Structures are given as C-alpha cells and as structure tokens.
Short mmCIF file of C-alpha atoms in Angstrom, two decimals:
data_model
loop_
_atom_site.label_atom_id
_atom_site.label_comp_id
_atom_site.label_asym_id
_atom_site.label_seq_id
_atom_site.Cartn_x
_atom_site.Cartn_y
_atom_site.Cartn_z
CA UNK A 1 -7.81 -22.62 -21.35
CA UNK A 2 -5.96 -25.73 -20.17
CA UNK A 3 -3.81 -25.76 -23.31
CA UNK A 4 -3.07 -22.06 -22.91
CA UNK A 5 -1.97 -22.64 -19.32
CA UNK A 6 0.27 -25.61 -20.22
CA UNK A 7 1.88 -23.80 -23.14
CA UNK A 8 2.35 -20.71 -21.00
CA UNK A 9 4.12 -22.73 -18.33
CA UNK A 10 6.39 -24.38 -20.91
CA UNK A 11 7.27 -21.05 -22.46
CA UNK A 12 7.98 -19.58 -19.04
CA UNK A 13 10.43 -22.41 -18.33
CA UNK A 14 12.06 -21.94 -21.71
CA UNK A 15 12.28 -18.19 -21.19
CA UNK A 16 13.98 -18.66 -17.83
CA UNK A 17 16.38 -21.18 -19.29
CA UNK A 18 17.35 -18.96 -22.21
CA UNK A 19 17.11 -15.64 -20.34
CA UNK A 20 15.11 -14.16 -23.20
CA UNK A 21 11.58 -12.89 -23.62
CA UNK A 22 9.08 -14.96 -25.62
CA UNK A 23 5.85 -13.20 -26.49
CA UNK A 24 2.93 -15.42 -27.47
CA UNK A 25 -0.57 -14.17 -28.16
CA UNK A 26 -3.55 -16.54 -27.85
CA UNK A 27 -6.48 -15.82 -30.17
CA UNK A 28 -9.87 -17.53 -30.03
CA UNK A 29 -11.47 -17.74 -33.46
CA UNK A 30 -13.05 -19.81 -36.22
CA UNK A 31 -10.56 -21.84 -38.25
CA UNK A 32 -12.92 -21.73 -41.23
CA UNK A 33 -13.21 -17.91 -41.06
CA UNK A 34 -9.70 -16.69 -40.36
CA UNK A 35 -10.54 -13.43 -42.16
CA UNK A 36 -12.38 -12.37 -39.01
CA UNK A 37 -9.07 -12.28 -37.15
CA UNK A 38 -6.20 -12.17 -39.64
CA UNK A 39 -5.45 -10.14 -42.79
CA UNK A 40 -4.01 -11.62 -45.98
CA UNK A 41 -0.32 -12.58 -46.06
CA UNK A 42 0.35 -12.18 -42.35
CA UNK A 43 1.39 -15.61 -41.00
CA UNK A 44 4.64 -17.53 -41.53
CA UNK A 45 3.50 -21.01 -40.56
CA UNK A 46 0.30 -22.86 -39.64
CA UNK A 47 0.21 -26.19 -37.81
CA UNK A 48 -3.03 -28.09 -37.28
CA UNK A 49 -2.59 -31.23 -35.18
CA UNK A 50 -5.54 -33.62 -35.64
CA UNK A 51 -7.85 -30.62 -35.97
CA UNK A 52 -8.83 -30.71 -39.64
CA UNK A 53 -10.83 -33.92 -39.22
CA UNK A 54 -13.16 -32.15 -36.75
CA UNK A 55 -14.03 -29.23 -39.03
CA UNK A 56 -17.42 -29.07 -40.70
CA UNK A 57 -15.88 -27.47 -43.80
CA UNK A 58 -12.20 -28.39 -43.91
CA UNK A 59 -11.82 -26.96 -47.42
CA UNK A 60 -12.75 -23.53 -46.06
CA UNK A 61 -9.98 -23.84 -43.47
CA UNK A 62 -7.42 -24.83 -46.10
CA UNK A 63 -8.46 -21.95 -48.34
CA UNK A 64 -8.29 -19.49 -45.46
CA UNK A 65 -4.92 -20.85 -44.38
CA UNK A 66 -3.59 -20.28 -47.88
CA UNK A 67 -4.88 -16.71 -47.84
CA UNK A 68 -3.38 -15.68 -44.50
CA UNK A 69 0.01 -17.32 -45.09
CA UNK A 70 2.78 -15.09 -46.32
CA UNK A 71 4.37 -16.07 -49.66
CA UNK A 72 6.72 -18.93 -48.82
CA UNK A 73 4.75 -19.77 -45.68
CA UNK A 74 3.85 -23.37 -44.94
CA UNK A 75 0.76 -25.20 -43.74
CA UNK A 76 1.12 -28.61 -42.05
CA UNK A 77 -1.65 -30.77 -40.63
CA UNK A 78 -2.19 -34.29 -39.35
CA UNK A 79 -5.12 -36.70 -39.47
CA UNK A 80 -5.78 -40.34 -38.62
CA UNK A 81 -5.37 -42.95 -41.32
CA UNK A 82 -8.57 -44.86 -42.26
CA UNK A 83 -9.99 -47.60 -39.97
CA UNK A 84 -8.55 -50.25 -42.29
CA UNK A 85 -5.12 -49.22 -40.93
CA UNK A 86 -5.93 -47.60 -37.57
CA UNK A 87 -6.78 -50.69 -35.60
CA UNK A 88 -8.33 -48.89 -32.65
CA UNK A 89 -10.89 -47.18 -34.86
CA UNK A 90 -11.35 -50.29 -36.96
CA UNK A 91 -12.17 -52.53 -33.99
CA UNK A 92 -14.61 -50.06 -32.48
CA UNK A 93 -16.44 -48.85 -35.59
CA UNK A 94 -16.78 -52.39 -36.96
CA UNK A 95 -18.27 -53.44 -33.65
CA UNK A 96 -20.80 -50.60 -33.79
CA UNK A 97 -21.73 -51.51 -37.35
CA UNK A 98 -22.25 -55.16 -36.41
CA UNK A 99 -24.20 -54.98 -33.15
CA UNK A 100 -25.09 -51.28 -32.80
CA UNK A 101 -26.26 -48.31 -34.83
CA UNK A 102 -23.99 -45.97 -36.80
CA UNK A 103 -26.91 -43.66 -37.66
CA UNK A 104 -27.41 -42.10 -34.24
CA UNK A 105 -30.48 -39.90 -33.97
CA UNK A 106 -29.65 -36.22 -33.57
CA UNK A 107 -26.05 -36.55 -34.74
CA UNK A 108 -25.61 -34.01 -37.57
CA UNK A 109 -24.11 -34.99 -40.87
CA UNK A 110 -20.43 -34.23 -41.18
CA UNK A 111 -17.60 -34.58 -43.69
CA UNK A 112 -15.65 -37.80 -44.06
CA UNK A 113 -13.67 -38.06 -40.81
CA UNK A 114 -10.88 -40.01 -42.53
CA UNK A 115 -10.73 -37.99 -45.76
CA UNK A 116 -7.30 -36.54 -45.05
CA UNK A 117 -6.00 -39.93 -43.90
CA UNK A 118 -5.67 -40.66 -47.62
CA UNK A 119 -2.29 -39.29 -48.72
CA UNK A 120 -3.37 -38.93 -52.36
CA UNK A 121 -6.56 -37.05 -51.45
CA UNK A 122 -4.74 -34.79 -49.00
CA UNK A 123 -1.97 -33.92 -51.46
CA UNK A 124 -4.32 -33.31 -54.38
CA UNK A 125 -6.57 -31.07 -52.28
CA UNK A 126 -3.59 -28.93 -51.27
CA UNK A 127 -2.31 -28.71 -54.84
CA UNK A 128 -5.72 -27.66 -56.17
CA UNK A 129 -5.70 -24.75 -53.71
CA UNK A 130 -2.35 -23.58 -55.05
CA UNK A 131 0.11 -25.02 -52.53
CA UNK A 132 3.52 -26.09 -53.83
CA UNK A 133 6.11 -28.58 -52.56
CA UNK A 134 3.23 -30.66 -51.19
CA UNK A 135 4.13 -33.77 -49.26
CA UNK A 136 1.75 -36.23 -47.63
CA UNK A 137 3.13 -39.23 -45.77
CA UNK A 138 1.68 -41.93 -43.55
CA UNK A 139 3.53 -42.49 -40.28
CA UNK A 140 3.00 -46.23 -40.40
CA UNK A 141 5.02 -47.00 -37.26
CA UNK A 142 2.70 -45.09 -34.90
CA UNK A 143 1.13 -47.30 -32.23
CA UNK A 144 -1.06 -46.93 -29.15
CA UNK A 145 1.26 -48.53 -26.63
CA UNK A 146 -0.78 -47.47 -23.59
CA UNK A 147 -3.92 -49.48 -24.45
CA UNK A 148 -3.86 -52.67 -22.38
CA UNK A 149 -7.23 -54.26 -23.15
CA UNK A 150 -10.46 -53.84 -25.10
CA UNK A 151 -12.20 -52.09 -22.23
CA UNK A 152 -9.48 -49.47 -22.14
CA UNK A 153 -9.75 -49.00 -25.90
CA UNK A 154 -13.50 -48.43 -25.65
CA UNK A 155 -13.07 -45.95 -22.79
CA UNK A 156 -10.32 -44.09 -24.67
CA UNK A 157 -12.53 -43.52 -27.72
CA UNK A 158 -15.52 -42.72 -25.51
CA UNK A 159 -13.66 -40.07 -23.51
CA UNK A 160 -11.02 -38.89 -25.97
CA UNK A 161 -12.86 -38.37 -29.25
CA UNK A 162 -15.71 -36.18 -30.53
CA UNK A 163 -17.86 -37.79 -33.22
CA UNK A 164 -17.00 -41.37 -32.23
CA UNK A 165 -17.94 -40.49 -28.66
CA UNK A 166 -21.37 -39.29 -29.76
CA UNK A 167 -21.88 -42.48 -31.75
CA UNK A 168 -21.03 -44.58 -28.68
CA UNK A 169 -23.23 -42.48 -26.41
CA UNK A 170 -26.13 -42.74 -28.85
CA UNK A 171 -26.52 -46.50 -28.46
CA UNK A 172 -29.25 -48.19 -26.45
CA UNK A 173 -28.10 -49.82 -23.18
CA UNK A 174 -28.31 -53.25 -24.82
CA UNK A 175 -26.33 -52.11 -27.86
CA UNK A 176 -23.71 -50.49 -25.65
CA UNK A 177 -23.13 -53.70 -23.71
CA UNK A 178 -22.90 -55.71 -26.94
CA UNK A 179 -20.47 -53.23 -28.52
CA UNK A 180 -18.17 -53.23 -25.50
CA UNK A 181 -18.12 -57.02 -25.43
CA UNK A 182 -17.34 -57.26 -29.14
CA UNK A 183 -14.58 -54.61 -28.84
CA UNK A 184 -12.96 -56.70 -26.10
CA UNK A 185 -13.20 -59.88 -28.17
CA UNK A 186 -11.81 -58.25 -31.30
CA UNK A 187 -9.01 -56.55 -29.38
CA UNK A 188 -7.93 -59.87 -27.84
CA UNK A 189 -8.07 -61.67 -31.17
CA UNK A 190 -6.12 -58.97 -33.01
CA UNK A 191 -3.44 -58.38 -30.37
CA UNK A 192 -3.16 -61.93 -29.04
CA UNK A 193 -4.64 -60.85 -25.71
CA UNK A 194 -2.64 -57.64 -25.55
CA UNK A 195 0.76 -59.02 -26.47
CA UNK A 196 1.24 -56.38 -29.16
CA UNK A 197 0.22 -52.73 -29.47
CA UNK A 198 -2.49 -51.41 -31.75
CA UNK A 199 -1.33 -49.89 -35.03
CA UNK A 200 -2.60 -46.29 -35.16
CA UNK A 201 -0.84 -44.54 -38.07
CA UNK A 202 -1.45 -40.90 -38.86
CA UNK A 203 -1.01 -38.97 -42.08
CA UNK A 204 0.95 -35.70 -42.07
CA UNK A 205 0.49 -33.32 -45.00
CA UNK A 206 2.42 -30.14 -45.68
CA UNK A 207 2.54 -27.56 -48.43
CA UNK A 208 4.07 -24.16 -49.15
CA UNK A 209 2.39 -21.03 -50.48
CA UNK A 210 4.27 -19.91 -53.61
CA UNK A 211 6.80 -17.14 -53.17
CA UNK A 212 5.07 -15.17 -55.92
#
C-alpha cells in the first residue's frame, strides 16, 4: 500500500509536468503463479528488484515470467552478491555462526538466499528456461554509505530484511548480546572504525524471450 501510494504520487507529478495521462494498474498476486492473473504473451517487460531472493520457488517465478512475456519481452532482476563480497551480510552472518545459532527453531527451510548473486548460476538458469541475450553482471562498486557503525549495521539487517531478521530474532538474549558485540568489533576492524563504507555489490541479470 505504501509503495502504491508513493508510485501514485510520483506518477501524478510526472503527469502534471508532461500534461499527459498515465494509467497504471496495481495487481496483487503470486509471483510464482502469474497464470492466476495474466495470460500467455501479454507483458512487455518484467522487473524484479531484490525480490527473487525472497521467493520460496524462484524457478517457478522465472518460468512464469517467461510464459507471460511477449516474444521479444525482457525480464530483469537483481539480487545480493554472496556474503564473501557483501560485507554487511558477511559480518553479520559470520557473527551468528560464531557465537549464535543459524538453525533457528521454527524457521522454515528456504532456497539459497544468495543463489542468484552468482552471475554464472543466474545466467545459466535463464538460458535453460529459453531466454536469449542473457547478461548477468555484478555491480561491484555498490556500497552502503549510510552505515556509520556496527550497531547501525545490526539494526539495518534486523529491521530491513526478512530471513536474516528472523535469524537474529531467534537468538537467545545472551546470543543476541554476543552477536551484536561481535558485529561491532568486526565492523570496526574491517572499516577502520568507520573510515570507509561497506562493500555491498548486487548482481543484475537480464534476458529476452525469443521473438519466435
């Protein structure tokens, strides 16, 4: 609802500026079951910004996206690079592994969160589904410039993520304290006490449905 309101306001401003009518329809649905909302060959372009890594069955989404795209249509999506290169995730998840518990009780099994942060895996998956002109690139210059200390990093992942949030919330009080302390120590060591920003590269993958 908040996104719909923000986008609506932006479109209204653009409409006023261009003196033209822009008609946008918002549809609530299941990304893995687009057939419930959209027929085959009906969409020109699909963009999924950091959404694919939250899907239980991302392959179903990719297959459905291929189906609903018109010939020549393009799918593009983004995902975080693995923790070995995304320093914010690396610091936090390593801290949980060392002094906490990654196997939180009640947290359902899910697909590899960083699967599509591998450019080779992302490109090959698209090609196997039939996409052409597939490109998958890592935006290695992306950084989190707004994170000022380890406490802020912890709070950002606690309040701004989904699965990582549940992992952090699933710790005992003692584990939580230890994790936060270790995140702060690792952040300071890695960034020289905040003198540089955290590297947080993303991978963007795009492919086109064949014209015929």
